[in-house]
Amino acid sequence: MSTTPRSRVSARFSAITPSATLAVDAKAKALKAAGRPVIGFGAGEPDFPTPDNIVEAAVRAAREPAMHRYTPAAGLPALREAIAAKTLRDSGYEVDPLQVLVTNGGKQAVFQAFASILDPGDEALLPTPYWTTYPEVIKLAGGVTVPVFAGADQNYKVTVEQLEAARTEKTKLLLHCSPSNPTGAVYTPAEARAIGEWALEHGIWIITDEIYEHLLYEDAEPAHMVKLLPELANQTIVLNGVAKTYAMTGWRVGWMIAPTDIVKAATSFQSHLTSNVSNMAQRAALEAVTGPLDAVHSMREAFDRRRKTMISMLSQIDGLDVPTPKGAFYAYPNVEGILGREIRGKVPTTSAELADLILEEVEVAVVPGEAFGPSGFIRLSYALSDGDLVEGVGRIQELLAQAH
């Protein structure tokens, strides 16, 4: 009698899709290491070094014997207090340090936020295009992703009417990310308030990802949900971290701010999963959130300059629809006008095929829209040098000019 062999890998882990953005970045780096002149627009990572004052804080911490030991799983008390003070300074509302949980990077905060409130079968409304990790953590938490799509014609921002059309009796939460990864879209205070009022009316949790809060351009304004609607505080989880603002992606320090019962439950989970975040990284983060913002402002000026260059160059390509991003460091052009046209003997019909063609023909790495929802788009990060940006987009211009 034969039996069907059981998978060696659990169904839970087998269902996870690897990070497409990291995969594109890894492929670009591998080709570059092999001597290919690849320019990568894939990774959402500032190209600047971490500011010196932050690095020196970590060096000092490494010499302190107390930092060589376990510390509280929820984070160094001084850092939790500093994050609360930083929230008041930057976001305009008060939180108790007991509402803060320091995590190993923003991704751990993302997972723990979803896992702390989702039960099997609960639905999570996910404005689309979305960051590639969100649906995976919803799945791991036992929830069901309900995409709510907003295209280039809406500047990639969903409306209350769309959210209401997607709401069911199983809707538990809404993910809100502004400024957005992957689109760079920024909700106005009025738009954010309307969404918050809708969530409040229907008792829906909001998980708001504010990792790009300092990267705003032109007339874009901060729009923090809890500041706009203090009544939302008891059903909102705020995600943030030092990675994007302070060029600290490798330091792995994020945090979540939530009602104390949620923080207590998530802290218990984290105590079993990872214990405390690296003490040296926490001390670096403490310096970051309490120190001056001069370096942050300088980086933002550079990103803004690159943003303008990239949007100008992409807009010159026939067949691309390029909404102007007002936050983060991404452009997200609609490439449907290119698909189905012949380019150097090939006819890409999806954005994944187009991204492969761009990499093969002109050695430029972009992330296809399939990583963030529907096909028909590509994401380009402008968190790279001005010279590489101009060279890379120039190669794309030359290639796509041959489409017919």
CSV table of C-alpha atoms in Angstrom, one decimal:
chain,number,residue,atom,x,y,z
A,1,MET,CA,0.0,0.0,0.0
A,2,SER,CA,1.5,3.3,-1.1
A,3,THR,CA,1.2,6.5,0.9
A,4,THR,CA,1.6,10.0,-0.3
A,5,PRO,CA,4.9,11.4,1.1
A,6,ARG,CA,4.5,14.3,3.4
A,7,SER,CA,6.3,17.5,2.6
A,8,ARG,CA,9.5,18.1,4.6
A,9,VAL,CA,8.6,21.8,4.9
A,10,SER,CA,5.5,23.0,6.7
A,11,ALA,CA,2.5,24.2,4.8
A,12,ARG,CA,2.8,27.5,6.6
A,13,PHE,CA,6.4,28.1,5.4
A,14,SER,CA,5.8,26.6,1.9
A,15,ALA,CA,3.1,29.2,1.2
A,16,ILE,CA,5.5,32.1,1.7
A,17,THR,CA,6.7,33.9,-1.4
A,18,PRO,CA,10.3,35.2,-1.2
A,19,SER,CA,10.8,39.0,-1.2
A,20,ALA,CA,10.8,40.0,-4.8
A,21,THR,CA,12.6,43.3,-4.1
A,22,LEU,CA,15.4,41.5,-2.3
A,23,ALA,CA,15.6,38.9,-5.0
A,24,VAL,CA,16.0,41.6,-7.7
A,25,ASP,CA,18.6,43.4,-5.6
A,26,ALA,CA,20.5,40.1,-5.0
A,27,LYS,CA,20.5,39.3,-8.8
A,28,ALA,CA,21.7,42.8,-9.7
A,29,LYS,CA,24.5,42.6,-7.1
A,30,ALA,CA,25.5,39.1,-8.3
A,31,LEU,CA,25.7,40.3,-11.9
A,32,LYS,CA,27.8,43.3,-10.8
A,33,ALA,CA,30.1,41.1,-8.8
A,34,ALA,CA,30.6,39.0,-12.0
A,35,GLY,CA,31.8,42.1,-13.8
A,36,ARG,CA,28.6,43.2,-15.5
A,37,PRO,CA,27.9,47.0,-15.5
A,38,VAL,CA,24.5,46.5,-13.8
A,39,ILE,CA,22.7,49.4,-12.3
A,40,GLY,CA,20.1,48.4,-9.7
A,41,PHE,CA,16.9,50.3,-9.0
A,42,GLY,CA,15.5,47.5,-6.9
A,43,ALA,CA,16.4,48.0,-3.3
A,44,GLY,CA,14.6,50.4,-1.0
A,45,GLU,CA,17.8,51.4,0.8
A,46,PRO,CA,19.5,54.8,1.2
A,47,ASP,CA,22.9,54.9,-0.4
A,48,PHE,CA,24.3,57.2,2.3
A,49,PRO,CA,26.4,56.0,5.3
A,50,THR,CA,24.8,56.1,8.7
A,51,PRO,CA,25.6,59.6,10.2
A,52,ASP,CA,28.8,59.5,12.3
A,53,ASN,CA,27.2,60.5,15.6
A,54,ILE,CA,25.0,57.5,15.4
A,55,VAL,CA,27.8,55.1,14.6
A,56,GLU,CA,29.9,56.5,17.5
A,57,ALA,CA,27.0,55.9,19.9
A,58,ALA,CA,27.1,52.2,19.0
A,59,VAL,CA,30.9,52.1,19.4
A,60,ARG,CA,30.6,53.6,22.9
A,61,ALA,CA,27.9,51.1,23.8
A,62,ALA,CA,30.0,48.2,22.6
A,63,ARG,CA,32.5,49.1,25.3
A,64,GLU,CA,30.0,49.0,28.1
A,65,PRO,CA,29.8,45.7,29.9
A,66,ALA,CA,26.2,46.2,30.7
A,67,MET,CA,25.4,46.2,27.0
A,68,HIS,CA,27.0,42.8,26.7
A,69,ARG,CA,24.0,41.2,28.6
A,70,TYR,CA,20.4,40.6,28.0
A,71,THR,CA,18.2,43.6,28.4
A,72,PRO,CA,14.3,43.9,28.5
A,73,ALA,CA,12.6,42.2,25.5
A,74,ALA,CA,10.5,45.3,24.9
A,75,GLY,CA,13.5,47.5,24.4
A,76,LEU,CA,15.9,49.6,26.5
A,77,PRO,CA,13.8,51.9,28.7
A,78,ALA,CA,15.7,55.0,27.6
A,79,LEU,CA,14.9,54.1,23.9
A,80,ARG,CA,11.2,53.5,24.5
A,81,GLU,CA,11.1,56.9,26.3
A,82,ALA,CA,12.9,58.5,23.4
A,83,ILE,CA,10.6,57.0,20.8
A,84,ALA,CA,7.6,58.4,22.8
A,85,ALA,CA,9.2,61.8,22.9
A,86,LYS,CA,10.1,61.6,19.2
A,87,THR,CA,6.5,60.7,18.4
A,88,LEU,CA,5.3,63.9,20.1
A,89,ARG,CA,8.0,65.9,18.4
A,90,ASP,CA,7.4,64.5,14.8
A,91,SER,CA,3.8,63.3,14.9
A,92,GLY,CA,2.2,65.7,17.3
A,93,TYR,CA,0.6,63.3,19.8
A,94,GLU,CA,1.5,61.8,23.1
A,95,VAL,CA,2.1,58.1,23.8
A,96,ASP,CA,3.2,56.4,26.9
A,97,PRO,CA,6.6,54.6,26.7
A,98,LEU,CA,4.7,51.4,27.8
A,99,GLN,CA,2.9,51.6,24.4
A,100,VAL,CA,6.3,51.2,22.6
A,101,LEU,CA,7.8,47.9,21.6
A,102,VAL,CA,11.3,48.0,20.0
A,103,THR,CA,11.7,45.3,17.3
A,104,ASN,CA,14.4,43.7,15.2
A,105,GLY,CA,13.8,46.0,12.2
A,106,GLY,CA,10.5,47.3,10.8
A,107,LYS,CA,9.6,43.8,9.4
A,108,GLN,CA,9.3,42.3,12.8
A,109,ALA,CA,7.1,45.1,13.9
A,110,VAL,CA,5.0,44.5,10.8
A,111,PHE,CA,4.5,40.8,11.5
A,112,GLN,CA,3.8,41.3,15.2
A,113,ALA,CA,1.3,44.0,14.5
A,114,PHE,CA,-0.8,41.8,12.2
A,115,ALA,CA,-0.3,38.7,14.3
A,116,SER,CA,-1.4,40.5,17.5
A,117,ILE,CA,-4.9,41.2,16.2
A,118,LEU,CA,-5.7,38.8,13.4
A,119,ASP,CA,-7.4,35.4,14.0
A,120,PRO,CA,-7.8,32.8,11.3
A,121,GLY,CA,-10.3,33.9,8.7
A,122,ASP,CA,-10.1,37.6,9.6
A,123,GLU,CA,-9.9,39.9,6.6
A,124,ALA,CA,-7.3,42.6,6.2
A,125,LEU,CA,-7.9,45.4,3.6
A,126,LEU,CA,-4.7,46.0,1.7
A,127,PRO,CA,-4.6,49.1,-0.6
A,128,THR,CA,-2.8,48.0,-3.7
A,129,PRO,CA,-0.1,48.4,-5.0
A,130,TYR,CA,1.3,47.2,-1.7
A,131,TRP,CA,4.7,46.5,-0.2
A,132,THR,CA,5.6,42.9,-1.0
A,133,THR,CA,5.8,41.8,2.7
A,134,TYR,CA,2.3,42.7,3.8
A,135,PRO,CA,0.3,39.9,2.2
A,136,GLU,CA,2.9,37.3,3.4
A,137,VAL,CA,2.7,38.3,7.0
A,138,ILE,CA,-1.1,38.5,6.8
A,139,LYS,CA,-1.1,34.9,5.5
A,140,LEU,CA,1.4,33.8,8.3
A,141,ALA,CA,-0.9,35.4,10.9
A,142,GLY,CA,-3.9,33.4,9.6
A,143,GLY,CA,-5.6,36.3,8.0
A,144,VAL,CA,-7.1,36.8,4.5
A,145,THR,CA,-5.7,39.6,2.3
A,146,VAL,CA,-8.4,41.7,0.5
A,147,PRO,CA,-6.7,43.8,-2.1
A,148,VAL,CA,-8.2,47.2,-2.8
A,149,PHE,CA,-6.7,48.5,-6.1
A,150,ALA,CA,-6.0,52.1,-6.9
A,151,GLY,CA,-4.2,52.8,-10.2
A,152,ALA,CA,-2.1,55.6,-11.7
A,153,ASP,CA,-5.3,57.5,-12.5
A,154,GLN,CA,-6.0,57.8,-8.7
A,155,ASN,CA,-2.3,58.5,-7.9
A,156,TYR,CA,-2.4,55.1,-6.3
A,157,LYS,CA,-4.6,56.2,-3.4
A,158,VAL,CA,-7.7,54.3,-2.4
A,159,THR,CA,-11.0,56.1,-1.5
A,160,VAL,CA,-13.4,55.5,1.3
A,161,GLU,CA,-15.9,54.3,-1.2
A,162,GLN,CA,-13.6,51.6,-2.4
A,163,LEU,CA,-12.9,50.5,1.2
A,164,GLU,CA,-16.5,50.4,2.0
A,165,ALA,CA,-17.2,48.3,-1.1
A,166,ALA,CA,-14.6,45.8,0.1
A,167,ARG,CA,-15.7,45.7,3.8
A,168,THR,CA,-17.5,42.6,5.1
A,169,GLU,CA,-18.5,41.3,8.5
A,170,LYS,CA,-15.0,39.6,8.6
A,171,THR,CA,-13.1,42.8,8.0
A,172,LYS,CA,-10.7,43.3,11.0
A,173,LEU,CA,-8.2,45.8,9.9
A,174,LEU,CA,-6.9,48.2,7.2
A,175,LEU,CA,-3.3,48.7,6.3
A,176,HIS,CA,-2.4,52.3,5.7
A,177,CYS,CA,1.0,53.2,4.3
A,178,SER,CA,1.8,56.9,3.6
A,179,PRO,CA,4.2,57.8,2.2
A,180,SER,CA,3.8,54.6,0.2
A,181,ASN,CA,6.2,51.8,-0.8
A,182,PRO,CA,6.1,51.0,-3.7
A,183,THR,CA,4.4,54.1,-5.3
A,184,GLY,CA,5.6,57.1,-3.3
A,185,ALA,CA,2.0,58.3,-3.0
A,186,VAL,CA,1.1,60.5,0.0
A,187,TYR,CA,-2.4,60.9,1.4
A,188,THR,CA,-3.4,64.4,2.3
A,189,PRO,CA,-4.6,65.1,5.9
A,190,ALA,CA,-8.1,65.4,4.5
A,191,GLU,CA,-7.9,62.0,2.8
A,192,ALA,CA,-6.3,60.3,5.8
A,193,ARG,CA,-8.9,61.8,8.1
A,194,ALA,CA,-11.8,60.5,5.9
A,195,ILE,CA,-10.3,57.0,6.0
A,196,GLY,CA,-9.8,57.2,9.8
A,197,GLU,CA,-13.4,58.4,10.3
A,198,TRP,CA,-14.6,55.4,8.3
A,199,ALA,CA,-12.5,53.0,10.3
A,200,LEU,CA,-13.7,54.5,13.5
A,201,GLU,CA,-17.4,54.2,12.4
A,202,HIS,CA,-17.0,50.5,11.7
A,203,GLY,CA,-14.7,49.5,14.5
A,204,ILE,CA,-11.9,48.6,12.1
A,205,TRP,CA,-8.3,48.5,13.3
A,206,ILE,CA,-5.7,50.6,11.4
A,207,ILE,CA,-2.1,49.5,11.0
A,208,THR,CA,-0.3,52.6,9.8
A,209,ASP,CA,3.2,52.2,8.5
A,210,GLU,CA,5.1,55.5,8.9
A,211,ILE,CA,8.6,54.3,8.1
A,212,TYR,CA,9.0,57.1,5.4
A,213,GLU,CA,7.5,59.9,7.5
A,214,HIS,CA,10.4,62.3,7.0
A,215,LEU,CA,10.6,61.8,3.2
A,216,LEU,CA,8.0,64.3,2.0
A,217,TYR,CA,8.3,66.6,-1.1
A,218,GLU,CA,6.7,69.6,-2.7
A,219,ASP,CA,3.4,70.4,-0.9
A,220,ALA,CA,3.0,67.0,0.8
A,221,GLU,CA,2.1,67.3,4.5
A,222,PRO,CA,2.4,64.9,7.4
A,223,ALA,CA,-0.9,63.1,8.1
A,224,HIS,CA,-0.6,61.0,11.2
A,225,MET,CA,-3.9,59.1,11.9
A,226,VAL,CA,-3.8,59.4,15.7
A,227,LYS,CA,-3.0,63.1,15.6
A,228,LEU,CA,-5.9,63.7,13.2
A,229,LEU,CA,-8.3,61.6,15.2
A,230,PRO,CA,-7.2,60.9,18.8
A,231,GLU,CA,-10.3,58.7,19.2
A,232,LEU,CA,-8.5,56.2,16.9
A,233,ALA,CA,-5.7,55.6,19.4
A,234,ASN,CA,-7.4,52.5,20.9
A,235,GLN,CA,-7.7,50.7,17.5
A,236,THR,CA,-4.5,51.8,15.8
A,237,ILE,CA,-1.0,50.3,15.6
A,238,VAL,CA,1.8,52.6,14.3
A,239,LEU,CA,4.9,51.0,12.7
A,240,ASN,CA,8.1,52.9,12.3
A,241,GLY,CA,11.9,52.6,12.6
A,242,VAL,CA,15.2,54.1,11.9
A,243,ALA,CA,16.1,52.4,8.6
A,244,LYS,CA,14.9,54.8,6.0
A,245,THR,CA,15.1,58.1,7.8
A,246,TYR,CA,18.7,57.7,9.2
A,247,ALA,CA,20.2,55.4,6.5
A,248,MET,CA,20.2,52.5,9.0
A,249,THR,CA,18.8,49.6,7.1
A,250,GLY,CA,21.4,47.2,8.4
A,251,TRP,CA,21.1,48.1,12.0
A,252,ARG,CA,17.7,46.4,12.3
A,253,VAL,CA,15.8,48.6,14.7
A,254,GLY,CA,12.1,49.2,14.3
A,255,TRP,CA,9.2,49.7,16.7
A,256,MET,CA,5.4,49.5,17.0
A,257,ILE,CA,3.2,51.8,19.0
A,258,ALA,CA,-0.1,50.3,20.1
A,259,PRO,CA,-2.5,50.1,23.0
A,260,THR,CA,-0.8,48.6,26.1
A,261,ASP,CA,-2.7,45.2,25.9
A,262,ILE,CA,-1.4,44.7,22.3
A,263,VAL,CA,2.1,45.7,23.3
A,264,LYS,CA,2.1,43.3,26.2
A,265,ALA,CA,1.0,40.4,24.0
A,266,ALA,CA,3.5,41.2,21.3
A,267,THR,CA,6.3,41.6,23.9
A,268,SER,CA,5.5,38.2,25.2
A,269,PHE,CA,5.8,36.8,21.7
A,270,GLN,CA,9.0,38.6,21.0
A,271,SER,CA,10.5,37.4,24.3
A,272,HIS,CA,10.2,33.8,23.0
A,273,LEU,CA,11.2,34.6,19.4
A,274,THR,CA,14.2,36.9,19.7
A,275,SER,CA,14.6,38.4,23.2
A,276,ASN,CA,16.0,41.9,23.0
A,277,VAL,CA,17.2,43.8,20.0
A,278,SER,CA,21.0,44.1,19.8
A,279,ASN,CA,21.9,46.6,22.5
A,280,MET,CA,24.5,48.3,20.4
A,281,ALA,CA,21.9,48.9,17.6
A,282,GLN,CA,19.4,50.2,20.2
A,283,ARG,CA,21.9,52.7,21.5
A,284,ALA,CA,22.6,53.8,17.9
A,285,ALA,CA,18.8,54.2,17.5
A,286,LEU,CA,18.6,56.2,20.7
A,287,GLU,CA,21.2,58.6,19.3
A,288,ALA,CA,19.3,58.8,16.0
A,289,VAL,CA,15.9,59.7,17.4
A,290,THR,CA,17.2,62.2,20.0
A,291,GLY,CA,19.9,63.8,17.9
A,292,PRO,CA,19.7,66.6,15.3
A,293,LEU,CA,17.9,66.1,12.0
A,294,ASP,CA,20.5,67.9,9.9
A,295,ALA,CA,21.7,64.8,8.2
A,296,VAL,CA,18.1,63.7,7.6
A,297,HIS,CA,17.3,67.0,5.9
A,298,SER,CA,20.4,66.7,3.7
A,299,MET,CA,19.5,63.2,2.6
A,300,ARG,CA,16.0,64.3,1.8
A,301,GLU,CA,17.3,67.2,-0.3
A,302,ALA,CA,19.3,64.7,-2.3
A,303,PHE,CA,16.4,62.3,-2.7
A,304,ASP,CA,14.2,65.2,-3.9
A,305,ARG,CA,16.8,66.2,-6.5
A,306,ARG,CA,17.0,62.6,-7.7
A,307,ARG,CA,13.2,62.3,-7.7
A,308,LYS,CA,12.8,65.3,-10.0
A,309,THR,CA,15.5,63.9,-12.4
A,310,MET,CA,14.0,60.4,-12.5
A,311,ILE,CA,10.4,61.6,-13.1
A,312,SER,CA,11.6,64.0,-15.8
A,313,MET,CA,13.5,61.3,-17.6
A,314,LEU,CA,10.8,58.6,-17.3
A,315,SER,CA,8.1,61.0,-18.5
A,316,GLN,CA,10.0,61.4,-21.8
A,317,ILE,CA,9.4,57.7,-22.6
A,318,ASP,CA,6.5,57.1,-25.0
A,319,GLY,CA,4.0,54.7,-23.5
A,320,LEU,CA,4.8,55.3,-19.8
A,321,ASP,CA,2.3,57.0,-17.4
A,322,VAL,CA,4.3,58.4,-14.6
A,323,PRO,CA,2.4,59.9,-11.6
A,324,THR,CA,4.6,62.2,-9.6
A,325,PRO,CA,5.5,60.6,-6.2
A,326,LYS,CA,5.5,63.0,-3.3
A,327,GLY,CA,7.1,60.8,-0.7
A,328,ALA,CA,9.5,57.9,0.1
A,329,PHE,CA,12.1,57.3,-2.7
A,330,TYR,CA,10.3,55.4,-5.4
A,331,ALA,CA,8.8,56.0,-8.8
A,332,TYR,CA,6.0,53.6,-10.0
A,333,PRO,CA,5.3,54.2,-13.7
A,334,ASN,CA,2.4,52.4,-15.5
A,335,VAL,CA,4.0,50.5,-18.4
A,336,GLU,CA,0.9,49.1,-20.0
A,337,GLY,CA,1.5,51.3,-23.0
A,338,ILE,CA,4.7,49.5,-23.6
A,339,LEU,CA,3.5,45.9,-23.2
A,340,GLY,CA,2.6,44.1,-26.4
A,341,ARG,CA,5.1,46.1,-28.4
A,342,GLU,CA,8.2,44.6,-30.0
A,343,ILE,CA,11.5,45.6,-28.4
A,344,ARG,CA,14.7,44.1,-30.0
A,345,GLY,CA,12.8,41.2,-31.4
A,346,LYS,CA,10.9,40.4,-28.1
A,347,VAL,CA,7.3,41.2,-27.2
A,348,PRO,CA,6.8,41.5,-23.4
A,349,THR,CA,3.2,41.0,-22.3
A,350,THR,CA,3.7,41.4,-18.6
A,351,SER,CA,5.7,43.8,-16.4
A,352,ALA,CA,7.7,40.8,-15.2
A,353,GLU,CA,8.7,40.0,-18.8
A,354,LEU,CA,9.5,43.7,-19.4
A,355,ALA,CA,11.7,43.8,-16.3
A,356,ASP,CA,13.6,40.7,-17.4
A,357,LEU,CA,14.1,42.3,-20.9
A,358,ILE,CA,15.4,45.5,-19.4
A,359,LEU,CA,17.9,43.6,-17.3
A,360,GLU,CA,19.0,41.3,-20.1
A,361,GLU,CA,19.3,44.0,-22.8
A,362,VAL,CA,20.6,47.1,-20.9
A,363,GLU,CA,21.7,45.6,-17.6
A,364,VAL,CA,19.3,47.7,-15.4
A,365,ALA,CA,17.4,46.1,-12.6
A,366,VAL,CA,13.8,47.2,-11.8
A,367,VAL,CA,11.1,45.5,-9.8
A,368,PRO,CA,8.0,44.4,-11.8
A,369,GLY,CA,4.5,45.2,-10.6
A,370,GLU,CA,3.7,41.6,-9.9
A,371,ALA,CA,5.7,41.9,-6.7
A,372,PHE,CA,3.3,44.6,-5.5
A,373,GLY,CA,0.0,43.5,-7.0
A,374,PRO,CA,-1.2,43.5,-10.6
A,375,SER,CA,1.1,43.4,-13.6
A,376,GLY,CA,1.5,46.5,-15.7
A,377,PHE,CA,3.9,48.6,-13.5
A,378,ILE,CA,7.6,48.8,-12.5
A,379,ARG,CA,9.1,50.2,-9.4
A,380,LEU,CA,12.4,52.1,-9.5
A,381,SER,CA,14.1,53.3,-6.3
A,382,TYR,CA,16.0,56.6,-6.6
A,383,ALA,CA,18.0,55.9,-3.5
A,384,LEU,CA,21.2,55.6,-5.5
A,385,SER,CA,23.8,58.0,-6.8
A,386,ASP,CA,22.9,60.8,-9.2
A,387,GLY,CA,25.3,59.4,-11.8
A,388,ASP,CA,24.0,55.9,-11.7
A,389,LEU,CA,20.4,57.2,-11.8
A,390,VAL,CA,21.0,59.2,-15.0
A,391,GLU,CA,22.9,56.4,-16.6
A,392,GLY,CA,20.4,53.7,-15.7
A,393,VAL,CA,17.3,55.6,-16.7
A,394,GLY,CA,19.1,56.7,-19.8
A,395,ARG,CA,19.6,53.1,-20.8
A,396,ILE,CA,15.9,52.4,-20.2
A,397,GLN,CA,15.0,55.4,-22.4
A,398,GLU,CA,17.2,54.1,-25.2
A,399,LEU,CA,15.8,50.6,-25.0
A,400,LEU,CA,12.1,51.5,-24.8
A,401,ALA,CA,12.5,54.1,-27.6
A,402,GLN,CA,12.8,51.1,-29.9
A,403,ALA,CA,9.4,49.7,-29.0
A,404,HIS,CA,7.0,49.5,-31.9
